Amino acid sequence: QAQLVESGGGLVQAGGSLRLSCAASGSIFSITRMGWYRQAPGKQHELVATITSGGRTNYGDSVKGRFTISRGNAKNTAYLQMNSLKPEDTAVYYCNVLQDGRDAWGQGTQVTVSS
C-alpha cells in the first residue's frame, strides 16, 4: 500500500492562501483516487476534495469556489490550493488515497486560520 507524506500546512490570516501537497510513495500503481479530508476539534471528519485518476474532481460544499485540487504530472502527487481561507477552515488536513478498494491515510498537517 502507498505511503503518504503531506506538507504545506501552517498559520495564515483570514483571506490568505495555502497550498498543501501530498506525495505517495511505495506501491502507487493501483491508486484510483487521491484527496483531502479534514477534522476540526469537536467536529466530524469532513470531505474537502478528491480527484480521480481520470481527473474528475469532487468538493465539499464548504470549500467550493475557494479550494482547488490537482494532481502532478507523475500522478503520485496531489495538491490542494486553498484561497480565501476562513477561521472555520482551521483543522488537521489528511491526505487520502483509494487503492485496490481500500483507503490509505497520511499523518495529517495542521492548518490554522486566524481572524
Tab-separated table of C-alpha atoms in Angstrom:
chain	number	residue	atom	x	y	z
A	1	GLN	CA	0.000	0.000	0.000
A	2	ALA	CA	1.108	3.553	-0.679
A	3	GLN	CA	2.758	5.683	1.961
A	4	LEU	CA	1.615	9.290	2.070
A	5	VAL	CA	3.529	12.376	3.137
A	6	GLU	CA	1.759	15.718	3.484
A	7	SER	CA	3.314	19.161	3.568
A	8	GLY	CA	2.317	22.803	3.336
A	9	GLY	CA	0.224	23.366	6.421
A	10	GLY	CA	0.729	26.318	8.717
A	11	LEU	CA	-0.704	29.508	10.133
A	12	VAL	CA	-2.317	32.097	7.875
A	13	GLN	CA	-4.580	35.082	8.324
A	14	ALA	CA	-8.178	35.030	7.168
A	15	GLY	CA	-8.380	35.771	3.465
A	16	GLY	CA	-4.970	34.286	2.819
A	17	SER	CA	-3.873	31.226	0.880
A	18	LEU	CA	-2.026	27.986	1.482
A	19	ARG	CA	-1.063	25.088	-0.757
A	20	LEU	CA	-0.960	21.557	0.594
A	21	SER	CA	0.953	18.756	-1.072
A	22	CYS	CA	0.606	15.003	-0.718
A	23	ALA	CA	3.207	12.667	-2.141
A	24	ALA	CA	2.513	8.958	-2.446
A	25	SER	CA	5.387	6.506	-2.487
A	26	GLY	CA	5.822	2.758	-2.484
A	27	SER	CA	3.090	0.794	-4.215
A	28	ILE	CA	1.257	3.512	-6.157
A	29	PHE	CA	0.194	1.850	-9.386
A	30	SER	CA	-3.342	0.970	-8.350
A	31	ILE	CA	-4.298	4.324	-6.861
A	32	THR	CA	-7.601	5.385	-8.375
A	33	ARG	CA	-8.350	8.470	-6.336
A	34	MET	CA	-6.458	10.985	-4.206
A	35	GLY	CA	-7.956	13.560	-1.946
A	36	TRP	CA	-8.082	15.566	1.220
A	37	TYR	CA	-10.273	15.340	4.291
A	38	ARG	CA	-10.142	17.439	7.411
A	39	GLN	CA	-11.122	17.286	11.051
A	40	ALA	CA	-11.514	20.205	13.393
A	41	PRO	CA	-11.651	19.806	17.195
A	42	GLY	CA	-15.063	18.576	18.242
A	43	LYS	CA	-16.255	18.125	14.676
A	44	GLN	CA	-16.704	15.183	12.347
A	45	HIS	CA	-14.299	14.121	9.664
A	46	GLU	CA	-15.212	16.125	6.562
A	47	LEU	CA	-14.610	15.766	2.835
A	48	VAL	CA	-12.537	18.603	1.405
A	49	ALA	CA	-11.796	17.471	-2.149
A	50	THR	CA	-10.979	14.399	-4.210
A	51	ILE	CA	-9.620	13.794	-7.684
A	52	THR	CA	-9.753	10.546	-9.619
A	53	SER	CA	-7.084	9.096	-11.864
A	54	GLY	CA	-9.205	10.356	-14.748
A	55	GLY	CA	-9.197	13.894	-13.402
A	56	ARG	CA	-12.743	14.054	-12.062
A	57	THR	CA	-12.980	16.287	-9.008
A	58	ASN	CA	-15.377	16.482	-6.105
A	59	TYR	CA	-15.524	19.165	-3.412
A	60	GLY	CA	-17.155	19.574	-0.062
A	61	ASP	CA	-19.839	22.252	-0.068
A	62	SER	CA	-17.967	24.449	2.394
A	63	VAL	CA	-14.904	24.810	0.148
A	64	LYS	CA	-16.437	25.013	-3.320
A	65	GLY	CA	-15.170	28.024	-5.223
A	66	ARG	CA	-12.269	28.585	-2.807
A	67	PHE	CA	-10.207	25.380	-2.943
A	68	THR	CA	-8.789	23.604	-5.979
A	69	ILE	CA	-7.409	20.079	-6.073
A	70	SER	CA	-4.973	18.943	-8.749
A	71	ARG	CA	-2.508	16.166	-9.442
A	72	GLY	CA	1.087	16.359	-10.518
A	73	ASN	CA	2.332	15.063	-13.855
A	74	ALA	CA	3.668	11.919	-12.217
A	75	LYS	CA	0.176	11.194	-10.828
A	76	ASN	CA	1.569	10.284	-7.414
A	77	THR	CA	1.226	13.773	-6.010
A	78	ALA	CA	-1.898	15.730	-5.171
A	79	TYR	CA	-2.118	19.417	-4.412
A	80	LEU	CA	-4.762	21.433	-2.627
A	81	GLN	CA	-4.725	25.135	-3.351
A	82	MET	CA	-6.687	26.897	-0.623
A	83	ASN	CA	-7.706	30.516	-1.224
A	84	SER	CA	-9.879	32.938	0.717
A	85	LEU	CA	-9.253	30.979	3.878
A	86	LYS	CA	-11.628	31.417	6.790
A	87	PRO	CA	-11.168	30.709	10.517
A	88	GLU	CA	-13.618	27.815	10.138
A	89	ASP	CA	-11.146	26.149	7.773
A	90	THR	CA	-8.897	25.536	10.769
A	91	ALA	CA	-8.392	21.787	11.057
A	92	VAL	CA	-5.994	18.921	10.600
A	93	TYR	CA	-5.954	18.071	6.904
A	94	TYR	CA	-5.399	14.444	5.935
A	95	CYS	CA	-4.325	13.145	2.562
A	96	ASN	CA	-6.266	10.102	1.421
A	97	VAL	CA	-5.876	7.647	-1.435
A	98	LEU	CA	-8.175	4.915	-2.648
A	99	GLN	CA	-6.124	1.929	-3.679
A	100	ASP	CA	-7.417	-1.532	-4.545
A	101	GLY	CA	-10.684	-0.566	-2.903
A	102	ARG	CA	-9.015	0.403	0.372
A	103	ASP	CA	-8.286	3.767	1.930
A	104	ALA	CA	-4.836	4.871	2.994
A	105	TRP	CA	-4.216	7.984	5.087
A	106	GLY	CA	-1.399	10.377	5.752
A	107	GLN	CA	-0.428	11.601	9.205
A	108	GLY	CA	-2.153	14.939	8.752
A	109	THR	CA	-0.992	18.529	8.576
A	110	GLN	CA	-2.332	21.366	10.706
A	111	VAL	CA	-3.912	24.379	9.033
A	112	THR	CA	-4.744	27.300	11.297
A	113	VAL	CA	-6.538	30.398	10.032
A	114	SER	CA	-6.523	33.396	12.338
A	115	SER	CA	-9.237	36.051	12.284
